[in-house]
Amino acid sequence: IGPVRLEFELDNNIVRNVKFAGGCSGNLKALSALVDGMSVDQVKDKLLGITCGFKSTSCSDQLARALVKAAGEENVGHKQKHLIKYQTPDYKTWGKQ
């Protein structure tokens, strides 16, 4: 498995339009649909720390990490959409950062 690309929008701390390229297509489409409309904290509480096989992380975990990072960078008090484009690391390097 090669790199998994991840894109999403944060609208006032609400997750929208999550898109993955690479990875397990069906599972990631389902994950994207399930988190749409959730807050960053809700996604973090449910997905942070989930692993994939022998790896120390997963696509779900990387999504939660990216959302937390993006939310921390968002300007508090502004009601504008904040589009973040984030590319996850290659599976082979996950957990070794």
PDB file of N, CA and C in Angstrom:
ATOM      1  N   ILE A   1       0.855  -1.182   0.000  1.00  0.00           N
ATOM      2  CA  ILE A   1       0.000   0.000   0.000  1.00  0.00           C
ATOM      3  C   ILE A   1       0.889   1.229   0.000  1.00  0.00           C
ATOM      4  N   GLY A   2       0.595   2.148  -0.893  1.00  0.00           N
ATOM      5  CA  GLY A   2       1.364   3.384  -0.977  1.00  0.00           C
ATOM      6  C   GLY A   2       0.784   4.456  -0.072  1.00  0.00           C
ATOM      7  N   PRO A   3       1.214   5.679  -0.279  1.00  0.00           N
ATOM      8  CA  PRO A   3       0.724   6.774   0.550  1.00  0.00           C
ATOM      9  C   PRO A   3      -0.786   6.954   0.405  1.00  0.00           C
ATOM     10  N   VAL A   4      -1.407   7.350   1.497  1.00  0.00           N
ATOM     11  CA  VAL A   4      -2.830   7.651   1.495  1.00  0.00           C
ATOM     12  C   VAL A   4      -2.955   9.161   1.608  1.00  0.00           C
ATOM     13  N   ARG A   5      -3.630   9.769   0.648  1.00  0.00           N
ATOM     14  CA  ARG A   5      -3.834  11.214   0.680  1.00  0.00           C
ATOM     15  C   ARG A   5      -5.170  11.492   1.356  1.00  0.00           C
ATOM     16  N   LEU A   6      -5.213  12.510   2.175  1.00  0.00           N
ATOM     17  CA  LEU A   6      -6.395  12.850   2.945  1.00  0.00           C
ATOM     18  C   LEU A   6      -6.688  14.329   2.800  1.00  0.00           C
ATOM     19  N   GLU A   7      -7.930  14.654   2.473  1.00  0.00           N
ATOM     20  CA  GLU A   7      -8.367  16.042   2.389  1.00  0.00           C
ATOM     21  C   GLU A   7      -9.665  16.175   3.169  1.00  0.00           C
ATOM     22  N   PHE A   8      -9.866  17.335   3.778  1.00  0.00           N
ATOM     23  CA  PHE A   8     -11.113  17.593   4.489  1.00  0.00           C
ATOM     24  C   PHE A   8     -11.288  19.091   4.650  1.00  0.00           C
ATOM     25  N   GLU A   9     -12.496  19.480   5.050  1.00  0.00           N
ATOM     26  CA  GLU A   9     -12.795  20.866   5.388  1.00  0.00           C
ATOM     27  C   GLU A   9     -13.222  20.912   6.843  1.00  0.00           C
ATOM     28  N   LEU A  10     -12.871  21.994   7.507  1.00  0.00           N
ATOM     29  CA  LEU A  10     -13.392  22.280   8.837  1.00  0.00           C
ATOM     30  C   LEU A  10     -14.213  23.545   8.724  1.00  0.00           C
ATOM     31  N   ASP A  11     -15.450  23.467   9.140  1.00  0.00           N
ATOM     32  CA  ASP A  11     -16.347  24.617   9.121  1.00  0.00           C
ATOM     33  C   ASP A  11     -16.764  24.876  10.565  1.00  0.00           C
ATOM     34  N   ASN A  12     -16.096  25.846  11.204  1.00  0.00           N
ATOM     35  CA  ASN A  12     -16.380  26.169  12.601  1.00  0.00           C
ATOM     36  C   ASN A  12     -16.267  24.919  13.475  1.00  0.00           C
ATOM     37  N   ASN A  13     -15.188  24.153  13.272  1.00  0.00           N
ATOM     38  CA  ASN A  13     -14.839  22.944  14.024  1.00  0.00           C
ATOM     39  C   ASN A  13     -15.710  21.732  13.673  1.00  0.00           C
ATOM     40  N   ILE A  14     -16.491  21.821  12.596  1.00  0.00           N
ATOM     41  CA  ILE A  14     -17.303  20.699  12.118  1.00  0.00           C
ATOM     42  C   ILE A  14     -16.633  20.116  10.878  1.00  0.00           C
ATOM     43  N   VAL A  15     -16.512  18.806  10.863  1.00  0.00           N
ATOM     44  CA  VAL A  15     -15.819  18.095   9.781  1.00  0.00           C
ATOM     45  C   VAL A  15     -16.748  17.954   8.582  1.00  0.00           C
ATOM     46  N   ARG A  16     -16.239  18.304   7.401  1.00  0.00           N
ATOM     47  CA  ARG A  16     -17.000  18.218   6.160  1.00  0.00           C
ATOM     48  C   ARG A  16     -16.100  17.707   5.032  1.00  0.00           C
ATOM     49  N   ASN A  17     -16.700  17.031   4.079  1.00  0.00           N
ATOM     50  CA  ASN A  17     -16.054  16.667   2.814  1.00  0.00           C
ATOM     51  C   ASN A  17     -14.719  15.942   2.978  1.00  0.00           C
ATOM     52  N   VAL A  18     -14.702  14.906   3.787  1.00  0.00           N
ATOM     53  CA  VAL A  18     -13.486  14.104   3.947  1.00  0.00           C
ATOM     54  C   VAL A  18     -13.308  13.250   2.706  1.00  0.00           C
ATOM     55  N   LYS A  19     -12.107  13.284   2.140  1.00  0.00           N
ATOM     56  CA  LYS A  19     -11.799  12.481   0.952  1.00  0.00           C
ATOM     57  C   LYS A  19     -10.451  11.821   1.142  1.00  0.00           C
ATOM     58  N   PHE A  20     -10.409  10.530   0.889  1.00  0.00           N
ATOM     59  CA  PHE A  20      -9.175   9.762   0.913  1.00  0.00           C
ATOM     60  C   PHE A  20      -8.840   9.338  -0.500  1.00  0.00           C
ATOM     61  N   ALA A  21      -7.577   9.253  -0.824  1.00  0.00           N
ATOM     62  CA  ALA A  21      -7.104   8.651  -2.071  1.00  0.00           C
ATOM     63  C   ALA A  21      -6.062   7.629  -1.674  1.00  0.00           C
ATOM     64  N   GLY A  22      -6.278   6.386  -2.050  1.00  0.00           N
ATOM     65  CA  GLY A  22      -5.422   5.298  -1.608  1.00  0.00           C
ATOM     66  C   GLY A  22      -6.103   4.589  -0.450  1.00  0.00           C
ATOM     67  N   GLY A  23      -5.451   3.591   0.089  1.00  0.00           N
ATOM     68  CA  GLY A  23      -6.023   2.854   1.213  1.00  0.00           C
ATOM     69  C   GLY A  23      -7.142   1.926   0.777  1.00  0.00           C
ATOM     70  N   CYS A  24      -7.976   1.526   1.726  1.00  0.00           N
ATOM     71  CA  CYS A  24      -9.082   0.603   1.494  1.00  0.00           C
ATOM     72  C   CYS A  24     -10.314   1.401   1.084  1.00  0.00           C
ATOM     73  N   SER A  25     -10.588   1.465  -0.179  1.00  0.00           N
ATOM     74  CA  SER A  25     -11.588   2.370  -0.751  1.00  0.00           C
ATOM     75  C   SER A  25     -12.949   2.304  -0.064  1.00  0.00           C
ATOM     76  N   GLY A  26     -13.527   1.131   0.055  1.00  0.00           N
ATOM     77  CA  GLY A  26     -14.866   1.007   0.646  1.00  0.00           C
ATOM     78  C   GLY A  26     -14.907   1.460   2.088  1.00  0.00           C
ATOM     79  N   ASN A  27     -13.931   1.015   2.876  1.00  0.00           N
ATOM     80  CA  ASN A  27     -13.883   1.398   4.281  1.00  0.00           C
ATOM     81  C   ASN A  27     -13.697   2.901   4.437  1.00  0.00           C
ATOM     82  N   LEU A  28     -12.862   3.487   3.612  1.00  0.00           N
ATOM     83  CA  LEU A  28     -12.592   4.921   3.749  1.00  0.00           C
ATOM     84  C   LEU A  28     -13.760   5.770   3.256  1.00  0.00           C
ATOM     85  N   LYS A  29     -14.508   5.280   2.269  1.00  0.00           N
ATOM     86  CA  LYS A  29     -15.725   5.984   1.859  1.00  0.00           C
ATOM     87  C   LYS A  29     -16.739   5.965   3.004  1.00  0.00           C
ATOM     88  N   ALA A  30     -16.854   4.823   3.665  1.00  0.00           N
ATOM     89  CA  ALA A  30     -17.780   4.711   4.798  1.00  0.00           C
ATOM     90  C   ALA A  30     -17.334   5.618   5.942  1.00  0.00           C
ATOM     91  N   LEU A  31     -16.053   5.603   6.260  1.00  0.00           N
ATOM     92  CA  LEU A  31     -15.520   6.457   7.318  1.00  0.00           C
ATOM     93  C   LEU A  31     -15.795   7.921   7.011  1.00  0.00           C
ATOM     94  N   SER A  32     -15.568   8.326   5.770  1.00  0.00           N
ATOM     95  CA  SER A  32     -15.818   9.707   5.356  1.00  0.00           C
ATOM     96  C   SER A  32     -17.271  10.092   5.563  1.00  0.00           C
ATOM     97  N   ALA A  33     -18.193   9.205   5.198  1.00  0.00           N
ATOM     98  CA  ALA A  33     -19.625   9.484   5.354  1.00  0.00           C
ATOM     99  C   ALA A  33     -20.009   9.552   6.830  1.00  0.00           C
ATOM    100  N   LEU A  34     -19.433   8.685   7.646  1.00  0.00           N
ATOM    101  CA  LEU A  34     -19.789   8.644   9.062  1.00  0.00           C
ATOM    102  C   LEU A  34     -19.325   9.874   9.837  1.00  0.00           C
ATOM    103  N   VAL A  35     -18.162  10.415   9.514  1.00  0.00           N
ATOM    104  CA  VAL A  35     -17.646  11.557  10.281  1.00  0.00           C
ATOM    105  C   VAL A  35     -18.174  12.893   9.770  1.00  0.00           C
ATOM    106  N   ASP A  36     -18.795  12.926   8.600  1.00  0.00           N
ATOM    107  CA  ASP A  36     -19.307  14.174   8.061  1.00  0.00           C
ATOM    108  C   ASP A  36     -20.347  14.761   9.015  1.00  0.00           C
ATOM    109  N   GLY A  37     -20.129  16.002   9.436  1.00  0.00           N
ATOM    110  CA  GLY A  37     -21.038  16.670  10.354  1.00  0.00           C
ATOM    111  C   GLY A  37     -20.671  16.530  11.819  1.00  0.00           C
ATOM    112  N   MET A  38     -19.675  15.707  12.119  1.00  0.00           N
ATOM    113  CA  MET A  38     -19.229  15.556  13.505  1.00  0.00           C
ATOM    114  C   MET A  38     -18.247  16.669  13.854  1.00  0.00           C
ATOM    115  N   SER A  39     -18.126  16.952  15.137  1.00  0.00           N
ATOM    116  CA  SER A  39     -17.116  17.914  15.576  1.00  0.00           C
ATOM    117  C   SER A  39     -15.756  17.218  15.611  1.00  0.00           C
ATOM    118  N   VAL A  40     -14.713  18.023  15.626  1.00  0.00           N
ATOM    119  CA  VAL A  40     -13.358  17.475  15.716  1.00  0.00           C
ATOM    120  C   VAL A  40     -13.225  16.641  16.991  1.00  0.00           C
ATOM    121  N   ASP A  41     -13.760  17.123  18.101  1.00  0.00           N
ATOM    122  CA  ASP A  41     -13.665  16.381  19.364  1.00  0.00           C
ATOM    123  C   ASP A  41     -14.387  15.036  19.296  1.00  0.00           C
ATOM    124  N   GLN A  42     -15.536  14.986  18.633  1.00  0.00           N
ATOM    125  CA  GLN A  42     -16.252  13.716  18.488  1.00  0.00           C
ATOM    126  C   GLN A  42     -15.427  12.706  17.696  1.00  0.00           C
ATOM    127  N   VAL A  43     -14.834  13.160  16.599  1.00  0.00           N
ATOM    128  CA  VAL A  43     -14.010  12.269  15.779  1.00  0.00           C
ATOM    129  C   VAL A  43     -12.789  11.820  16.578  1.00  0.00           C
ATOM    130  N   LYS A  44     -12.156  12.760  17.261  1.00  0.00           N
ATOM    131  CA  LYS A  44     -10.973  12.433  18.072  1.00  0.00           C
ATOM    132  C   LYS A  44     -11.323  11.375  19.119  1.00  0.00           C
ATOM    133  N   ASP A  45     -12.420  11.562  19.835  1.00  0.00           N
ATOM    134  CA  ASP A  45     -12.810  10.625  20.892  1.00  0.00           C
ATOM    135  C   ASP A  45     -13.075   9.226  20.358  1.00  0.00           C
ATOM    136  N   LYS A  46     -13.575   9.124  19.130  1.00  0.00           N
ATOM    137  CA  LYS A  46     -13.902   7.813  18.568  1.00  0.00           C
ATOM    138  C   LYS A  46     -12.753   7.140  17.824  1.00  0.00           C
ATOM    139  N   LEU A  47     -11.882   7.923  17.186  1.00  0.00           N
ATOM    140  CA  LEU A  47     -10.920   7.329  16.255  1.00  0.00           C
ATOM    141  C   LEU A  47      -9.457   7.387  16.679  1.00  0.00           C
ATOM    142  N   LEU A  48      -9.097   8.318  17.539  1.00  0.00           N
ATOM    143  CA  LEU A  48      -7.690   8.465  17.922  1.00  0.00           C
ATOM    144  C   LEU A  48      -7.191   7.192  18.599  1.00  0.00           C
ATOM    145  N   GLY A  49      -6.090   6.674  18.114  1.00  0.00           N
ATOM    146  CA  GLY A  49      -5.477   5.489  18.709  1.00  0.00           C
ATOM    147  C   GLY A  49      -5.848   4.172  18.058  1.00  0.00           C
ATOM    148  N   ILE A  50      -6.752   4.184  17.087  1.00  0.00           N
ATOM    149  CA  ILE A  50      -7.104   2.943  16.385  1.00  0.00           C
ATOM    150  C   ILE A  50      -5.912   2.513  15.536  1.00  0.00           C
ATOM    151  N   THR A  51      -5.591   1.226  15.596  1.00  0.00           N
ATOM    152  CA  THR A  51      -4.463   0.701  14.828  1.00  0.00           C
ATOM    153  C   THR A  51      -4.966  -0.148  13.663  1.00  0.00           C
ATOM    154  N   CYS A  52      -4.058  -0.453  12.741  1.00  0.00           N
ATOM    155  CA  CYS A  52      -4.367  -1.283  11.580  1.00  0.00           C
ATOM    156  C   CYS A  52      -3.358  -2.427  11.534  1.00  0.00           C
ATOM    157  N   GLY A  53      -3.826  -3.626  11.798  1.00  0.00           N
ATOM    158  CA  GLY A  53      -2.923  -4.780  11.783  1.00  0.00           C
ATOM    159  C   GLY A  53      -1.784  -4.594  12.759  1.00  0.00           C
ATOM    160  N   PHE A  54      -0.574  -4.774  12.288  1.00  0.00           N
ATOM    161  CA  PHE A  54       0.617  -4.664  13.134  1.00  0.00           C
ATOM    162  C   PHE A  54       1.123  -3.225  13.240  1.00  0.00           C
ATOM    163  N   LYS A  55       0.495  -2.307  12.528  1.00  0.00           N
ATOM    164  CA  LYS A  55       0.953  -0.915  12.536  1.00  0.00           C
ATOM    165  C   LYS A  55       0.492  -0.217  13.817  1.00  0.00           C
ATOM    166  N   SER A  56       1.178   0.835  14.191  1.00  0.00           N
ATOM    167  CA  SER A  56       0.826   1.566  15.407  1.00  0.00           C
ATOM    168  C   SER A  56      -0.200   2.660  15.148  1.00  0.00           C
ATOM    169  N   THR A  57      -0.703   2.753  13.925  1.00  0.00           N
ATOM    170  CA  THR A  57      -1.698   3.751  13.559  1.00  0.00           C
ATOM    171  C   THR A  57      -2.568   3.189  12.443  1.00  0.00           C
ATOM    172  N   SER A  58      -3.472   3.996  11.929  1.00  0.00           N
ATOM    173  CA  SER A  58      -4.394   3.571  10.873  1.00  0.00           C
ATOM    174  C   SER A  58      -4.877   4.804  10.123  1.00  0.00           C
ATOM    175  N   CYS A  59      -5.646   4.603   9.073  1.00  0.00           N
ATOM    176  CA  CYS A  59      -6.238   5.741   8.370  1.00  0.00           C
ATOM    177  C   CYS A  59      -7.156   6.518   9.307  1.00  0.00           C
ATOM    178  N   SER A  60      -7.913   5.804  10.134  1.00  0.00           N
ATOM    179  CA  SER A  60      -8.808   6.463  11.096  1.00  0.00           C
ATOM    180  C   SER A  60      -8.025   7.304  12.094  1.00  0.00           C
ATOM    181  N   ASP A  61      -6.960   6.743  12.619  1.00  0.00           N
ATOM    182  CA  ASP A  61      -6.101   7.452  13.572  1.00  0.00           C
ATOM    183  C   ASP A  61      -5.459   8.668  12.921  1.00  0.00           C
ATOM    184  N   GLN A  62      -4.997   8.522  11.697  1.00  0.00           N
ATOM    185  CA  GLN A  62      -4.364   9.634  10.994  1.00  0.00           C
ATOM    186  C   GLN A  62      -5.378  10.736  10.699  1.00  0.00           C
ATOM    187  N   LEU A  63      -6.631  10.377  10.401  1.00  0.00           N
ATOM    188  CA  LEU A  63      -7.673  11.373  10.206  1.00  0.00           C
ATOM    189  C   LEU A  63      -7.879  12.163  11.499  1.00  0.00           C
ATOM    190  N   ALA A  64      -7.998  11.461  12.616  1.00  0.00           N
ATOM    191  CA  ALA A  64      -8.196  12.135  13.902  1.00  0.00           C
ATOM    192  C   ALA A  64      -7.020  13.063  14.212  1.00  0.00           C
ATOM    193  N   ARG A  65      -5.812  12.587  13.991  1.00  0.00           N
ATOM    194  CA  ARG A  65      -4.618  13.410  14.251  1.00  0.00           C
ATOM    195  C   ARG A  65      -4.597  14.661  13.375  1.00  0.00           C
ATOM    196  N   ALA A  66      -4.928  14.495  12.098  1.00  0.00           N
ATOM    197  CA  ALA A  66      -4.918  15.634  11.169  1.00  0.00           C
ATOM    198  C   ALA A  66      -5.987  16.654  11.547  1.00  0.00           C
ATOM    199  N   LEU A  67      -7.154  16.178  11.963  1.00  0.00           N
ATOM    200  CA  LEU A  67      -8.223  17.088  12.369  1.00  0.00           C
ATOM    201  C   LEU A  67      -7.847  17.879  13.612  1.00  0.00           C
ATOM    202  N   VAL A  68      -7.258  17.207  14.588  1.00  0.00           N
ATOM    203  CA  VAL A  68      -6.831  17.887  15.815  1.00  0.00           C
ATOM    204  C   VAL A  68      -5.789  18.950  15.485  1.00  0.00           C
ATOM    205  N   LYS A  69      -4.843  18.597  14.626  1.00  0.00           N
ATOM    206  CA  LYS A  69      -3.809  19.550  14.230  1.00  0.00           C
ATOM    207  C   LYS A  69      -4.426  20.747  13.509  1.00  0.00           C
ATOM    208  N   ALA A  70      -5.314  20.477  12.561  1.00  0.00           N
ATOM    209  CA  ALA A  70      -5.940  21.557  11.794  1.00  0.00           C
ATOM    210  C   ALA A  70      -6.797  22.447  12.689  1.00  0.00           C
ATOM    211  N   ALA A  71      -7.531  21.854  13.609  1.00  0.00           N
ATOM    212  CA  ALA A  71      -8.376  22.637  14.520  1.00  0.00           C
ATOM    213  C   ALA A  71      -7.521  23.546  15.386  1.00  0.00           C
ATOM    214  N   GLY A  72      -6.349  23.101  15.758  1.00  0.00           N
ATOM    215  CA  GLY A  72      -5.448  23.915  16.561  1.00  0.00           C
ATOM    216  C   GLY A  72      -4.887  25.086  15.789  1.00  0.00           C
ATOM    217  N   GLU A  73      -4.837  24.955  14.463  1.00  0.00           N
ATOM    218  CA  GLU A  73      -4.305  26.019  13.616  1.00  0.00           C
ATOM    219  C   GLU A  73      -5.387  26.990  13.168  1.00  0.00           C
ATOM    220  N   GLU A  74      -6.661  26.612  13.336  1.00  0.00           N
ATOM    221  CA  GLU A  74      -7.769  27.449  12.886  1.00  0.00           C
ATOM    222  C   GLU A  74      -7.872  28.694  13.766  1.00  0.00           C
ATOM    223  N   ASN A  75      -8.168  29.821  13.168  1.00  0.00           N
ATOM    224  CA  ASN A  75      -8.340  31.066  13.923  1.00  0.00           C
ATOM    225  C   ASN A  75      -9.635  31.000  14.709  1.00  0.00           C
ATOM    226  N   VAL A  76      -9.550  31.076  16.019  1.00  0.00           N
ATOM    227  CA  VAL A  76     -10.721  31.016  16.884  1.00  0.00           C
ATOM    228  C   VAL A  76     -11.577  32.259  16.669  1.00  0.00           C
ATOM    229  N   GLY A  77     -12.885  32.059  16.572  1.00  0.00           N
ATOM    230  CA  GLY A  77     -13.806  33.172  16.450  1.00  0.00           C
ATOM    231  C   GLY A  77     -14.159  33.553  15.022  1.00  0.00           C
ATOM    232  N   HIS A  78     -13.476  33.003  14.036  1.00  0.00           N
ATOM    233  CA  HIS A  78     -13.805  33.312  12.649  1.00  0.00           C
ATOM    234  C   HIS A  78     -14.783  32.274  12.116  1.00  0.00           C
ATOM    235  N   LYS A  79     -15.780  32.717  11.391  1.00  0.00           N
ATOM    236  CA  LYS A  79     -16.817  31.816  10.892  1.00  0.00           C
ATOM    237  C   LYS A  79     -16.578  31.401   9.444  1.00  0.00           C
ATOM    238  N   GLN A  80     -15.366  31.512   8.976  1.00  0.00           N
ATOM    239  CA  GLN A  80     -15.085  31.152   7.595  1.00  0.00           C
ATOM    240  C   GLN A  80     -14.699  29.677   7.498  1.00  0.00           C
ATOM    241  N   LYS A  81     -14.895  29.118   6.323  1.00  0.00           N
ATOM    242  CA  LYS A  81     -14.460  27.742   6.101  1.00  0.00           C
ATOM    243  C   LYS A  81     -12.948  27.707   6.076  1.00  0.00           C
ATOM    244  N   HIS A  82     -12.416  26.670   6.651  1.00  0.00           N
ATOM    245  CA  HIS A  82     -10.972  26.517   6.721  1.00  0.00           C
ATOM    246  C   HIS A  82     -10.630  25.212   6.014  1.00  0.00           C
ATOM    247  N   LEU A  83     -10.163  25.301   4.802  1.00  0.00           N
ATOM    248  CA  LEU A  83      -9.845  24.112   4.022  1.00  0.00           C
ATOM    249  C   LEU A  83      -8.406  23.713   4.284  1.00  0.00           C
ATOM    250  N   ILE A  84      -8.240  22.498   4.736  1.00  0.00           N
ATOM    251  CA  ILE A  84      -6.916  21.951   5.012  1.00  0.00           C
ATOM    252  C   ILE A  84      -6.684  20.801   4.042  1.00  0.00           C
ATOM    253  N   LYS A  85      -5.557  20.787   3.401  1.00  0.00           N
ATOM    254  CA  LYS A  85      -5.166  19.639   2.586  1.00  0.00           C
ATOM    255  C   LYS A  85      -3.983  18.992   3.303  1.00  0.00           C
ATOM    256  N   TYR A  86      -4.164  17.774   3.670  1.00  0.00           N
ATOM    257  CA  TYR A  86      -3.186  17.058   4.480  1.00  0.00           C
ATOM    258  C   TYR A  86      -2.876  15.733   3.806  1.00  0.00           C
ATOM    259  N   GLN A  87      -1.627  15.393   3.649  1.00  0.00           N
ATOM    260  CA  GLN A  87      -1.249  14.093   3.093  1.00  0.00           C
ATOM    261  C   GLN A  87      -0.636  13.255   4.189  1.00  0.00           C
ATOM    262  N   THR A  88      -1.254  12.122   4.447  1.00  0.00           N
ATOM    263  CA  THR A  88      -0.748  11.230   5.486  1.00  0.00           C
ATOM    264  C   THR A  88       0.575  10.618   5.039  1.00  0.00           C
ATOM    265  N   PRO A  89       1.382  10.212   5.991  1.00  0.00           N
ATOM    266  CA  PRO A  89       2.644   9.553   5.639  1.00  0.00           C
ATOM    267  C   PRO A  89       2.396   8.168   5.052  1.00  0.00           C
ATOM    268  N   ASP A  90       3.386   7.631   4.415  1.00  0.00           N
ATOM    269  CA  ASP A  90       3.327   6.279   3.885  1.00  0.00           C
ATOM    270  C   ASP A  90       3.094   5.300   5.037  1.00  0.00           C
ATOM    271  N   TYR A  91       2.284   4.277   4.796  1.00  0.00           N
ATOM    272  CA  TYR A  91       2.014   3.267   5.817  1.00  0.00           C
ATOM    273  C   TYR A  91       3.290   2.739   6.478  1.00  0.00           C
ATOM    274  N   LYS A  92       4.343   2.584   5.685  1.00  0.00           N
ATOM    275  CA  LYS A  92       5.588   2.003   6.207  1.00  0.00           C
ATOM    276  C   LYS A  92       6.240   2.879   7.268  1.00  0.00           C
ATOM    277  N   THR A  93       5.935   4.181   7.264  1.00  0.00           N
ATOM    278  CA  THR A  93       6.563   5.079   8.226  1.00  0.00           C
ATOM    279  C   THR A  93       5.628   5.445   9.383  1.00  0.00           C
ATOM    280  N   TRP A  94       4.358   5.037   9.299  1.00  0.00           N
ATOM    281  CA  TRP A  94       3.402   5.375  10.365  1.00  0.00           C
ATOM    282  C   TRP A  94       3.889   4.839  11.700  1.00  0.00           C
ATOM    283  N   GLY A  95       3.787   5.622  12.721  1.00  0.00           N
ATOM    284  CA  GLY A  95       4.175   5.203  14.053  1.00  0.00           C
ATOM    285  C   GLY A  95       5.657   5.326  14.319  1.00  0.00           C
ATOM    286  N   LYS A  96       6.436   5.687  13.315  1.00  0.00           N
ATOM    287  CA  LYS A  96       7.889   5.820  13.475  1.00  0.00           C
ATOM    288  C   LYS A  96       8.297   7.278  13.463  1.00  0.00           C
ATOM    289  N   GLN A  97       7.317   8.177  13.579  1.00  0.00           N
ATOM    290  CA  GLN A  97       7.603   9.620  13.524  1.00  0.00           C
ATOM    291  C   GLN A  97       7.945  10.162  14.887  1.00  0.00           C
TER     292      GLN A  97
END
